[in-house]
Coordinates of C-alpha atoms in Angstrom, one line a residue:
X689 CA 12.8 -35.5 17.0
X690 CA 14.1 -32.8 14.6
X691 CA 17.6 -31.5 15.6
X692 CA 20.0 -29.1 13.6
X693 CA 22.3 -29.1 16.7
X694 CA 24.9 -32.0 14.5
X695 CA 25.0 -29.3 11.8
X696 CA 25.6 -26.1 14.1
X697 CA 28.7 -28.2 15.3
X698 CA 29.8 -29.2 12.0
X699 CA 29.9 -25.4 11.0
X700 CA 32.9 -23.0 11.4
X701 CA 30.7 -19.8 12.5
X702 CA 32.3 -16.2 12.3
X703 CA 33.4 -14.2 15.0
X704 CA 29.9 -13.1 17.4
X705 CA 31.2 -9.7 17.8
X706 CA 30.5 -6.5 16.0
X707 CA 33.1 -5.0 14.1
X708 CA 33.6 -1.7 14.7
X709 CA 36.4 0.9 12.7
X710 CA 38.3 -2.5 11.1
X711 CA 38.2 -4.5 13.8
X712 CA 36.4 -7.1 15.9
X713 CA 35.4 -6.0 19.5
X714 CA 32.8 -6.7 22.2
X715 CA 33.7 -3.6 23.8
X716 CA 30.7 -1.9 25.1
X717 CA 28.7 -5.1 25.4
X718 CA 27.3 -6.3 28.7
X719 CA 24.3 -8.3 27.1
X720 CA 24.0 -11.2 25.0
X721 CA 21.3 -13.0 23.6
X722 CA 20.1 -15.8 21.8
X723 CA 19.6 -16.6 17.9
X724 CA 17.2 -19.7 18.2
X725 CA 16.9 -22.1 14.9
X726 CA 13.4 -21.6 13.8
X727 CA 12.9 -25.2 12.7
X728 CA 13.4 -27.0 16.0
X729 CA 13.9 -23.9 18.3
X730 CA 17.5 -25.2 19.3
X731 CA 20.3 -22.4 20.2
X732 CA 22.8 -21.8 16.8
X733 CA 24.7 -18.5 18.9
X734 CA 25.0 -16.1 21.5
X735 CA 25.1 -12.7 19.8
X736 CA 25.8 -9.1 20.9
X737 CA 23.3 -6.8 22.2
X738 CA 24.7 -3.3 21.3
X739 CA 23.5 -0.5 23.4
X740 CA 23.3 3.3 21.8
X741 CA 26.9 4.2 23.3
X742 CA 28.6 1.1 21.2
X743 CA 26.1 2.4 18.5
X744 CA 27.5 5.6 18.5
X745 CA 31.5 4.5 18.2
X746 CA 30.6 2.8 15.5
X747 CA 28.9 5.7 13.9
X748 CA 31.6 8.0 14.5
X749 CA 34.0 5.7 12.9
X750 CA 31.7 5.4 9.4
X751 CA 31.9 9.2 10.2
X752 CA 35.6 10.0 10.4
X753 CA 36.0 7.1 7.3
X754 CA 33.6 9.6 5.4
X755 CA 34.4 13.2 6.1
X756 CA 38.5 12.1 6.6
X757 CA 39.0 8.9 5.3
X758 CA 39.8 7.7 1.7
X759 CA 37.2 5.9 0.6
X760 CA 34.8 8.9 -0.3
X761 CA 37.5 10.5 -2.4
X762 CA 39.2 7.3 -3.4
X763 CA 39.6 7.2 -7.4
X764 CA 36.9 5.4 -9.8
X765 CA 39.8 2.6 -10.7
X766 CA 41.2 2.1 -7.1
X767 CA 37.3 1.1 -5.8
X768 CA 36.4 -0.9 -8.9
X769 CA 40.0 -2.8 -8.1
X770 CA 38.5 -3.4 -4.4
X771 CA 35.3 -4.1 -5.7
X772 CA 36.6 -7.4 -8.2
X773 CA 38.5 -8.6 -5.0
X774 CA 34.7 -8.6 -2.8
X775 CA 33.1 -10.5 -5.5
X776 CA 36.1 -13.0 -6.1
X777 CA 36.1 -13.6 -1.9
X778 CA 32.2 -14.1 -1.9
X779 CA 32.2 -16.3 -5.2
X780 CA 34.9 -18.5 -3.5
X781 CA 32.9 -18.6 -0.3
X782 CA 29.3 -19.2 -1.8
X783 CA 28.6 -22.4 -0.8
X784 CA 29.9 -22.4 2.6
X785 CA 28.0 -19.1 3.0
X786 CA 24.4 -20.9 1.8
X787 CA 25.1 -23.5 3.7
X788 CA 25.1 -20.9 7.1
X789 CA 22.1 -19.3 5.8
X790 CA 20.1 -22.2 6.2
X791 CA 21.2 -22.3 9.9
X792 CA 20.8 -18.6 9.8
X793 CA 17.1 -18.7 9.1
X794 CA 16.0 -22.0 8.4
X795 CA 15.7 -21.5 4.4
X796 CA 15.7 -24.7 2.7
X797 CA 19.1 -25.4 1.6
X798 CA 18.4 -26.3 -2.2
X799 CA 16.7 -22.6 -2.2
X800 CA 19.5 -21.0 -0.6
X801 CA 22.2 -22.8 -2.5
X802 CA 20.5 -22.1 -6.0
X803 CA 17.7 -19.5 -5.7
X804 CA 17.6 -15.7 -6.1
X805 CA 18.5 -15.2 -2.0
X806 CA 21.9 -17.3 -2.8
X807 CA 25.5 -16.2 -2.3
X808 CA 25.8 -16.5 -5.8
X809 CA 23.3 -13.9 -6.5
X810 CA 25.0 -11.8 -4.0
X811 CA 27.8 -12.2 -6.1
X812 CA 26.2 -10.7 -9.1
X813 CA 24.9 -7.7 -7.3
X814 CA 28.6 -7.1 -6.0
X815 CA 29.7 -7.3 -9.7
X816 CA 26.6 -5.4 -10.9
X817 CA 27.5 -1.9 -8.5
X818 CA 31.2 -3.0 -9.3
X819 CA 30.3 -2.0 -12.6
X820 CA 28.5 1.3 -11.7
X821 CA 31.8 2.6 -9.9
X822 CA 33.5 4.3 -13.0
X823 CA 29.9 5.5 -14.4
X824 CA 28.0 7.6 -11.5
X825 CA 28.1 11.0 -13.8
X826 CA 26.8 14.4 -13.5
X827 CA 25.7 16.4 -16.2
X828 CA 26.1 19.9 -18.4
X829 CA 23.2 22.2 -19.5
X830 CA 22.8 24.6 -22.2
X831 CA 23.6 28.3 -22.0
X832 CA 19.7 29.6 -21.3
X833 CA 20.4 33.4 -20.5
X834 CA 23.8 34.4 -19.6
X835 CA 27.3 33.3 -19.9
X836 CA 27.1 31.0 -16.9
X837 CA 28.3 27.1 -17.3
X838 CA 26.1 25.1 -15.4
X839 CA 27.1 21.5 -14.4
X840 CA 26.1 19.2 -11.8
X841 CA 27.7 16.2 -9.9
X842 CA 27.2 12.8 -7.8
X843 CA 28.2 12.7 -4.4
X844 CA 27.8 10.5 -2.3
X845 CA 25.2 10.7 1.0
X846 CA 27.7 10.3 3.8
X847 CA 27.1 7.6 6.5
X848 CA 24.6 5.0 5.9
X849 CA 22.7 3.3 8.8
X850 CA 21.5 -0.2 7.0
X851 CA 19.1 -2.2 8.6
X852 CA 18.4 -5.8 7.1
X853 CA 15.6 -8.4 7.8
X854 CA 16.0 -12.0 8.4
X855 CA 14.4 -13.8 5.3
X856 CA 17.7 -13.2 2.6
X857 CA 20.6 -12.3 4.9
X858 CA 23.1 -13.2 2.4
X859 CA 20.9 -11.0 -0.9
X860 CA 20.0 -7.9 2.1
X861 CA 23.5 -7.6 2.4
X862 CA 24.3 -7.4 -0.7
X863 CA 21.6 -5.2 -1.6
X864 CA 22.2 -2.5 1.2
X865 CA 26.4 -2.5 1.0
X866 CA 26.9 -2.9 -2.6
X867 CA 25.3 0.3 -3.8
X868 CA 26.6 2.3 -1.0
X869 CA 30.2 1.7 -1.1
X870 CA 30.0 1.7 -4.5
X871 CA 28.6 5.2 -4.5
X872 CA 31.5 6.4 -1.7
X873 CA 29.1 6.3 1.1
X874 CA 29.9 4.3 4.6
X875 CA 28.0 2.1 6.3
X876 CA 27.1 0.9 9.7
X877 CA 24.9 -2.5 9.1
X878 CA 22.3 -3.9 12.0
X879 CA 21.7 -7.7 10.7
X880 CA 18.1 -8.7 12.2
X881 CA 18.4 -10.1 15.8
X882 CA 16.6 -13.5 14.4
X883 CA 19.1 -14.1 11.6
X884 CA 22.6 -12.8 12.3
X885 CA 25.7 -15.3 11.1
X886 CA 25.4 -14.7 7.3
X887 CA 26.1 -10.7 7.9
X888 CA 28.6 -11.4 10.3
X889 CA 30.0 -14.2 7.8
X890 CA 30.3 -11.5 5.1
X891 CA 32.3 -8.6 6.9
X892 CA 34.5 -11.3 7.7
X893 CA 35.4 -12.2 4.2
X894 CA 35.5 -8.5 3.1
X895 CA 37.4 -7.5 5.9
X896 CA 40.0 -9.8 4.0
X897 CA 40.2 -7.1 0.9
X898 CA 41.5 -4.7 3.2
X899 CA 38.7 -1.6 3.2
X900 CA 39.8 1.4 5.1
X901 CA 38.5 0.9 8.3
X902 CA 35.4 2.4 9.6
X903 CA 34.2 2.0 5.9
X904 CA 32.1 -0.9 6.8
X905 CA 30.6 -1.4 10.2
X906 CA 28.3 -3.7 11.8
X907 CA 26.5 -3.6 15.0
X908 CA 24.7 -6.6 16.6
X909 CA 21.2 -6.2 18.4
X910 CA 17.4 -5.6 18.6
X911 CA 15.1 -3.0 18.3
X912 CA 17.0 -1.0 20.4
X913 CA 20.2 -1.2 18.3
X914 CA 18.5 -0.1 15.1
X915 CA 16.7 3.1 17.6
X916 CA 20.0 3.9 17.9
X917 CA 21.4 3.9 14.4
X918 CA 18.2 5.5 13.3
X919 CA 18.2 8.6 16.1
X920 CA 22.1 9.3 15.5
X921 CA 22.0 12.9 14.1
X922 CA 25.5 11.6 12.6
X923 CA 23.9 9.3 9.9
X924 CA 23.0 10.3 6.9
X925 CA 20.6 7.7 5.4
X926 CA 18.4 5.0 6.5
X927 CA 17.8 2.1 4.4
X928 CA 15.4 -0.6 5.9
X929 CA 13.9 -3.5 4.8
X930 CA 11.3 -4.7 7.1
X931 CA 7.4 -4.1 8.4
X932 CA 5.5 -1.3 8.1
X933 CA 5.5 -0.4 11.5
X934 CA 9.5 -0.2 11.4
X935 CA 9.2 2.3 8.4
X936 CA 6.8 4.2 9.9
X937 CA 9.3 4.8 13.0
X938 CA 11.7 5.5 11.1
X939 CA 10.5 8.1 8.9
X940 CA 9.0 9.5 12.0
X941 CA 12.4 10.0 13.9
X942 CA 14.9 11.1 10.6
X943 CA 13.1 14.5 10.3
X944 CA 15.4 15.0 12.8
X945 CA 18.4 15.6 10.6
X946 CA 16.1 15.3 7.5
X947 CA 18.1 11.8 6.9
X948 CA 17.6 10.2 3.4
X949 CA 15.6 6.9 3.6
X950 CA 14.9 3.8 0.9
X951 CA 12.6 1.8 2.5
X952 CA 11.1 -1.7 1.3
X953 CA 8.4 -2.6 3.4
X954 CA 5.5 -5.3 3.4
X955 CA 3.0 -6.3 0.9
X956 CA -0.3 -8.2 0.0
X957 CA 0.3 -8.5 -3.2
X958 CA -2.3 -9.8 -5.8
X959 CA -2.0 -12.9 -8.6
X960 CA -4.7 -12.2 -10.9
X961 CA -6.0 -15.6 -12.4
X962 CA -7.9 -15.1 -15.9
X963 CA -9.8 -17.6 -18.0
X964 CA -7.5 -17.9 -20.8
X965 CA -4.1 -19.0 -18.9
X966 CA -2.8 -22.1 -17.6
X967 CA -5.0 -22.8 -14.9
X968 CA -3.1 -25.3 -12.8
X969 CA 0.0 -24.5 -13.4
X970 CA -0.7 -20.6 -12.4
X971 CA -2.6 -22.5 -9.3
X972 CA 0.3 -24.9 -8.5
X973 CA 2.5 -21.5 -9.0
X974 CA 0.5 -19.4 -6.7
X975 CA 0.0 -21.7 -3.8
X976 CA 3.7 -22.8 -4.0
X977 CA 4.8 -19.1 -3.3
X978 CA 2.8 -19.8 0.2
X979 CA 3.7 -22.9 0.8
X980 CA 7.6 -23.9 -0.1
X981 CA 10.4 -21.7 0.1
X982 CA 10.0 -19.8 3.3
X983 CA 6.6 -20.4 3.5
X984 CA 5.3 -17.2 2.1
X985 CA 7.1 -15.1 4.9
X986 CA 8.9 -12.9 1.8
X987 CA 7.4 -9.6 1.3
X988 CA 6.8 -10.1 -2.3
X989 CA 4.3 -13.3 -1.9
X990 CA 1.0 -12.9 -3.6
X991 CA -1.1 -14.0 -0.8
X992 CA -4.2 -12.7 -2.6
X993 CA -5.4 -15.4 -5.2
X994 CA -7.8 -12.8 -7.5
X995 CA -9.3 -15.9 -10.2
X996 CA -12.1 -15.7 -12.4
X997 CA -15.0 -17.4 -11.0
X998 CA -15.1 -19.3 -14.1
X999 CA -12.0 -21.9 -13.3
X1000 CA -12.0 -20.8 -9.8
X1001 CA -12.7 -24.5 -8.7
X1002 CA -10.0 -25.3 -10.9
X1003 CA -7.7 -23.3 -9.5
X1004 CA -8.4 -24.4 -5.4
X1005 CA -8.2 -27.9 -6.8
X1006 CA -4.6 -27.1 -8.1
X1007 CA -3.1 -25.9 -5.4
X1008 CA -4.8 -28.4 -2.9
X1009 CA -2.7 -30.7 -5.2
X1010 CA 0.6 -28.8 -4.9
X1011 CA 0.5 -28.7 -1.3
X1012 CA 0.8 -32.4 -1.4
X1013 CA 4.1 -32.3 -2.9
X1014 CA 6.0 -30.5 -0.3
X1015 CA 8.4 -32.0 1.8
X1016 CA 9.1 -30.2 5.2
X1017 CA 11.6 -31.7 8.0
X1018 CA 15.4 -31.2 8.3
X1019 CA 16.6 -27.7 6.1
X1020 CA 19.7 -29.5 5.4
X1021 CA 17.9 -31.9 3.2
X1022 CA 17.7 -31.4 0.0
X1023 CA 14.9 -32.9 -0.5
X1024 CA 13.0 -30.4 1.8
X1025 CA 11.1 -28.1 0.2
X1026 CA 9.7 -25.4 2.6
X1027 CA 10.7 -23.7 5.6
X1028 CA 9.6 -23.2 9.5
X1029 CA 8.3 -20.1 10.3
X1030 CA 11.1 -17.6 12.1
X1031 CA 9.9 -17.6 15.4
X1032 CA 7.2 -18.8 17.8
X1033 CA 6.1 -15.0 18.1
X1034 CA 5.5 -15.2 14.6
X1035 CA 4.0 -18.7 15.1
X1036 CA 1.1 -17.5 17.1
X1037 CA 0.7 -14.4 15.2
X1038 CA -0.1 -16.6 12.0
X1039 CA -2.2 -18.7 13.9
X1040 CA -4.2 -15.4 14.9
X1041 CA -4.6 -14.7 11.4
X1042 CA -5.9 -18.1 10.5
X1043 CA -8.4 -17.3 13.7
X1044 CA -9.6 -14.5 11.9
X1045 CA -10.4 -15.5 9.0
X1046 CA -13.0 -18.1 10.3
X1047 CA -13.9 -15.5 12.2
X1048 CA -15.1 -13.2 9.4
X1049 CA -16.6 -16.1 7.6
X1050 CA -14.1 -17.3 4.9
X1051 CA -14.3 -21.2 4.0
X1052 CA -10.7 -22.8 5.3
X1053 CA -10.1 -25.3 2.4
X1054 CA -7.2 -27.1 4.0
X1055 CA -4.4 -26.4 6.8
X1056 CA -3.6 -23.1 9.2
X1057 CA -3.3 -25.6 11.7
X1058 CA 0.4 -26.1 13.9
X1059 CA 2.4 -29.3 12.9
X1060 CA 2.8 -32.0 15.6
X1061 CA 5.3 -35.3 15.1
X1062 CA 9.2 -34.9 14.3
X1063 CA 7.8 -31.2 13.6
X1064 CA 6.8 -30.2 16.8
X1065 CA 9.1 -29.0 18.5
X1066 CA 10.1 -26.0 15.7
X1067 CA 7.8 -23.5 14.2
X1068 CA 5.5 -25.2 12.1
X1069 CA 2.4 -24.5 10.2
X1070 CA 0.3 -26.2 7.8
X1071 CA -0.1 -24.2 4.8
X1072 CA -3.6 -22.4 4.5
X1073 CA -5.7 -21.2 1.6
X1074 CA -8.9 -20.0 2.1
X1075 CA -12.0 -19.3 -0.6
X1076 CA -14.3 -16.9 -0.7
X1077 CA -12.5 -13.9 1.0
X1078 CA -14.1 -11.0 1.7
X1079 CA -11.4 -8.5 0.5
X1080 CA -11.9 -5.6 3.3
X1081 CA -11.3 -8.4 5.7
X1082 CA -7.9 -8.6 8.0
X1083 CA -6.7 -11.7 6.1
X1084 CA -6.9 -10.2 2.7
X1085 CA -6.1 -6.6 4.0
X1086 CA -3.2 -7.0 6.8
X1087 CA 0.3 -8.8 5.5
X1088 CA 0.6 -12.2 7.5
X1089 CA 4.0 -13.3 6.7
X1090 CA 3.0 -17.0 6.7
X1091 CA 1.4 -19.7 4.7
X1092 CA -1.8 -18.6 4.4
X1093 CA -3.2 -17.6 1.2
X1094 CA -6.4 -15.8 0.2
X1095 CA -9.0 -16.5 -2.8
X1096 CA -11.1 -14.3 -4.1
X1097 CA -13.0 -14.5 -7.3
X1098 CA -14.0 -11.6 -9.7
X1099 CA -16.4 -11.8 -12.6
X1100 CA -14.2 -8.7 -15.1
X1101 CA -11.0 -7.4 -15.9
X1102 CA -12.4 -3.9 -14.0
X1103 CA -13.3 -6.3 -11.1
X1104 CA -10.2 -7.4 -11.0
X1105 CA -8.0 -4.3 -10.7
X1106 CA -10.3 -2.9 -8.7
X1107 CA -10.0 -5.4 -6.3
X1108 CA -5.8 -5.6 -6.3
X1109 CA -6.1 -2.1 -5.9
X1110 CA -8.1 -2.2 -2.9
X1111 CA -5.4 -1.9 -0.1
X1112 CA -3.1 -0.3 1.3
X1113 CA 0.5 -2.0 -0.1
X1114 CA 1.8 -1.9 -3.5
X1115 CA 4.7 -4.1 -3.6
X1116 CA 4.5 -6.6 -6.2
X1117 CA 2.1 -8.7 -8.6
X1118 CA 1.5 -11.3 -11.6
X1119 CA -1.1 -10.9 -14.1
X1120 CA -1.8 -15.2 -15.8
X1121 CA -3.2 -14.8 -18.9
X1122 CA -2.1 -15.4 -22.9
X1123 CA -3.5 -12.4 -24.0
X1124 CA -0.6 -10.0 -23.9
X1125 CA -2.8 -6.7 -24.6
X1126 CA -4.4 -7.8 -21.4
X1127 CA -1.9 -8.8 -20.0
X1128 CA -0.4 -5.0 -20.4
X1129 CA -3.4 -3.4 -19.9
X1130 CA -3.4 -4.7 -16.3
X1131 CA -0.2 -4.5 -15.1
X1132 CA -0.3 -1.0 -15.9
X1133 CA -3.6 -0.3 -14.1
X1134 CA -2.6 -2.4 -11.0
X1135 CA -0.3 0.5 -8.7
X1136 CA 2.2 -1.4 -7.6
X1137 CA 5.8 -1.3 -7.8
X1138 CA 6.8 -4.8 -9.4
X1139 CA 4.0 -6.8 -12.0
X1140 CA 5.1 -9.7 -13.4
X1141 CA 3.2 -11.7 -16.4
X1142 CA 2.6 -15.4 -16.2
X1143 CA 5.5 -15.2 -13.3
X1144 CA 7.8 -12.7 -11.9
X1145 CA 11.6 -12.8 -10.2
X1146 CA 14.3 -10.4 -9.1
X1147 CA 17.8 -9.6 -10.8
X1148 CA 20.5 -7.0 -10.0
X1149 CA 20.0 -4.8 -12.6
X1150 CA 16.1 -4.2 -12.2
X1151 CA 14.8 -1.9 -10.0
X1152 CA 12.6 -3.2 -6.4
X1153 CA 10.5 -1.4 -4.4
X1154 CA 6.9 -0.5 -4.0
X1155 CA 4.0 1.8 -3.9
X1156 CA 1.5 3.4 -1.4
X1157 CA 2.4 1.7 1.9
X1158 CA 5.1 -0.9 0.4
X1159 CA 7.9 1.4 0.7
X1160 CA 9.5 4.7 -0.5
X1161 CA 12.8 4.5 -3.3
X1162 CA 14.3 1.7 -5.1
X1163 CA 16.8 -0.8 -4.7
X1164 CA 18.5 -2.4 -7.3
X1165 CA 20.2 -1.6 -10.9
X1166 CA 20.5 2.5 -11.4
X1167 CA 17.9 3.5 -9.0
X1168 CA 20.4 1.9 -6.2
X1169 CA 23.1 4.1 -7.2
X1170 CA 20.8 6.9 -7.1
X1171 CA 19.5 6.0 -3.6
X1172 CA 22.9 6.7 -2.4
X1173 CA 24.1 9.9 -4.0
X1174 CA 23.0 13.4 -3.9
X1175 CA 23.0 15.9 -6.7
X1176 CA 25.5 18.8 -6.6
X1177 CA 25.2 22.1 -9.1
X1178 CA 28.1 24.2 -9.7
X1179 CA 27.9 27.1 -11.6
X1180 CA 31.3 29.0 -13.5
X1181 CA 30.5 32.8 -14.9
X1182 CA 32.7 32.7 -18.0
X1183 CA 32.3 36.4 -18.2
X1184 CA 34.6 36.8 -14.7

């Protein structure tokens, strides 16, 4: 049988505390509980479960750091400086970071030693805001009818309550701290209860730059830990990656102090197949999003296949093929291509889904079924794609999180949008065609806040986030910067 336990006890994990105002504690905690390993269900730690009083210390120390500290004030040169010395401790640590990412979450550990959720990349978004640092500027205006100077400035938010998912501990990180500090904000960070070492990895190797403390906080826990953070009248902005229902929540409760949010929610996002591209390979493409990786459970996923009905065969017999090449067994391999899904809560859900869909009369081509052998013990599901989806239906409507793709075909271009327009995310896209005024055409019609053509990806200087019920704000590049930072006017009568 399966076992990670061998690799758990090879590792050197970080402390499982929080650290609160510079320093690790477990004051304030009475409850523990336990981060399972989503590929054989074995315990990897014992974590904190921070209740709303802990919550709160830490809070008021990312206060006091704010409104007394340094850090908010602290010259453009004197944060760059601290800035080179987080991305030169990461880059040293990259590997060995990876490396607890895939006990973390489970995330195959070529993918998280070279893909676009590595340390490396979390590297490059450090040096990316690094760069921002000495450039967050305000502007002048024009005289327009009196001798007044009009001029505005950046400042930054305040406290920042940041709450990350489980899928790309080591990139979430990255993409929730970076920007903020960079921007003079403070942070108190909630990892997610199913993924928390990387997070707690991290603080440990920036504690080592020597940050003022209560600059950067983080706070172990569950739902009730992030209630917290979001419901302290203290905190200044909420940014959240996670489901819908989360976001909801949370817009929901920061009326209360009319808190800033970025949110990056969930998706069904739509690959739009057209005659004229490379069928298979946008079929092998599409399918492998599902089906390796972390088996589609990344918000971006196109889990809708839309193809033209004229290689629509073609395309279900291409990705039946890819699906034969994936490897799945031990994540330390690197041989293994795809990933266990997080939990047996989310286990059962995806099996629900793959219920449904029968249900409402969609043809299951191959798979949605749980794995048995070696694999049995862990969260495993075979990946799914079913033809001839109704597109109102719960499988091509609802975000699954899983390996379960739907195809539907269209017979137009207007078909097409229409039909990746029909629902209620906007996150991301592809458009697979060779005609490039199509190509355009479409992913300028398709609402949604990321379309890629013939393939898409992610880098630190392009803006993420999504439409309708995908999210609100965007991470990434300038946009993060502006996420973090509110715009001051100050206005000097010359004629005084």
């Amino acid at each position: 049988m399966l076992s990670i336990l061998g690799r758990r006890n090879d590792m050197t994990l970080p402390p499982l505390m929080n650290y609160v105002d510079g320093r690790w504690t477990n004051e304030g905690v009475s409850e523990r509980y336990v981060q399972r390993h989503p590929a054989t269900n074995e315990v990897t730690a014992e974590l904190p479960e921070t209740d709303a009083e802990t919550v709160g210390v830490a809070v008021q120390a990312a206060r006091r750091a704010f409104d007394q500290g340094p850090w908010s004030r602290m010259k453009a040169r004197d944060r760059k400086q601290l800035f080179r010395r987080i991305v030169d401790v990461i880059e040293r640590h990259a590997d060995e970071l990876s490396w607890l990412q895939t006990l973390d979450n489970g995330m195959p550990i070529a993918y998280s030693l070279n893909g676009r959720v590595s340390a490396r990349n979390a590297v490059d978004i450090f040096d990316h805001y690094g760069g921002w640092i000495d450039k967050i500027n305000g502007e002048t205006y024009p005289d327009f009818h009196s001798n007044m100077q009009f001029m505005s400035f950046r400042e930054p938010v305040g406290v920042v309550g940041a709450i990350i998912p489980w899928n790309a501990p080591i990139m979430m990180f990255a993409m929730k701290v970076a920007p903020a500090l960079a921007a003079g904000c403070t942070v108190v960070l909630k990892p997610s209860e199913l993924a928390g070492l990387c997070a707690l990895r991290m603080t440990q190797l920036i504690e080592e730059v020597d940050l003022p403390p209560g600059v950067l906080n983080v706070v172990m826990g569950g739902g009730g830990t992030g209630r917290a953070i979001v419901e302290d009248t203290r905190v200044d902005k909420i940014a959240f990656t996670g489901s819908n229902a989360v976001g909801a929540y949370i817009l929901s409760r920061s009326g209360q102090n009319m808190k800033r949010t970025t949110m990056e929610l969930g998706g069904k996002s739509a690959a739009i197949v057209f005659p004229d591209c490379d069928v298979e390979a946008a079929g092998t493409h599409v399918m492998g999003l599902s089906s390796t990786f972390l088996s589609g459970q990344v918000c971006s996923t196109t889990s809708r296949a839309l193809v033209h009905r004229s290689v629509y065969d073609r395309f279900l017999d291409a990705a039946a093929r890819q699906v034969k090449t994936i490897r799945r067994g031990d994540p330390f391999s690197m041989d293994t291509t795809s990933a266990a899904l997080i939990s047996e809560k989310q286990t059962r859900r995806v099996l629900e889904y793959v219920d449904s869909g029968r249900a409402d009369g969609a043809r299951l081509v191959f798979g949605g079924t749980r794995s048995g052998g070696e694999l049995s013990a862990g969260n495993w599901v075979e990946p799914a794609l079913f033809a001839d989806v109704n597109n109102r239906t719960r499988i091509a409507q609802e975000e699954i999180f899983g390996p379960v793709l739907s195809a539907i075909p269209f017979d137009t271009e207007e078909d097409a949008i229409a039909l990746a327009n029909d629902s209620g995310f906007g996150l991301a896209g592809t458009v697979y065609t060779k005609d490039i005024s199509r190509a355009f055409k479409v992913a300028r019609a398709v609402r949604t806040g990321i379309m890629g053509i013939n393939g898409y990806g992610v880098v630190p200087s392009s803006p993420v986030g999504g439409f309708k019920g995908s999210g609100l704000g965007r991470e990434g590049g300038w946009p993060g910067i502006e996420a973090y930072t509110e715009i001051k006017t100050v206005m000097i009568n010359l004629d005084a």
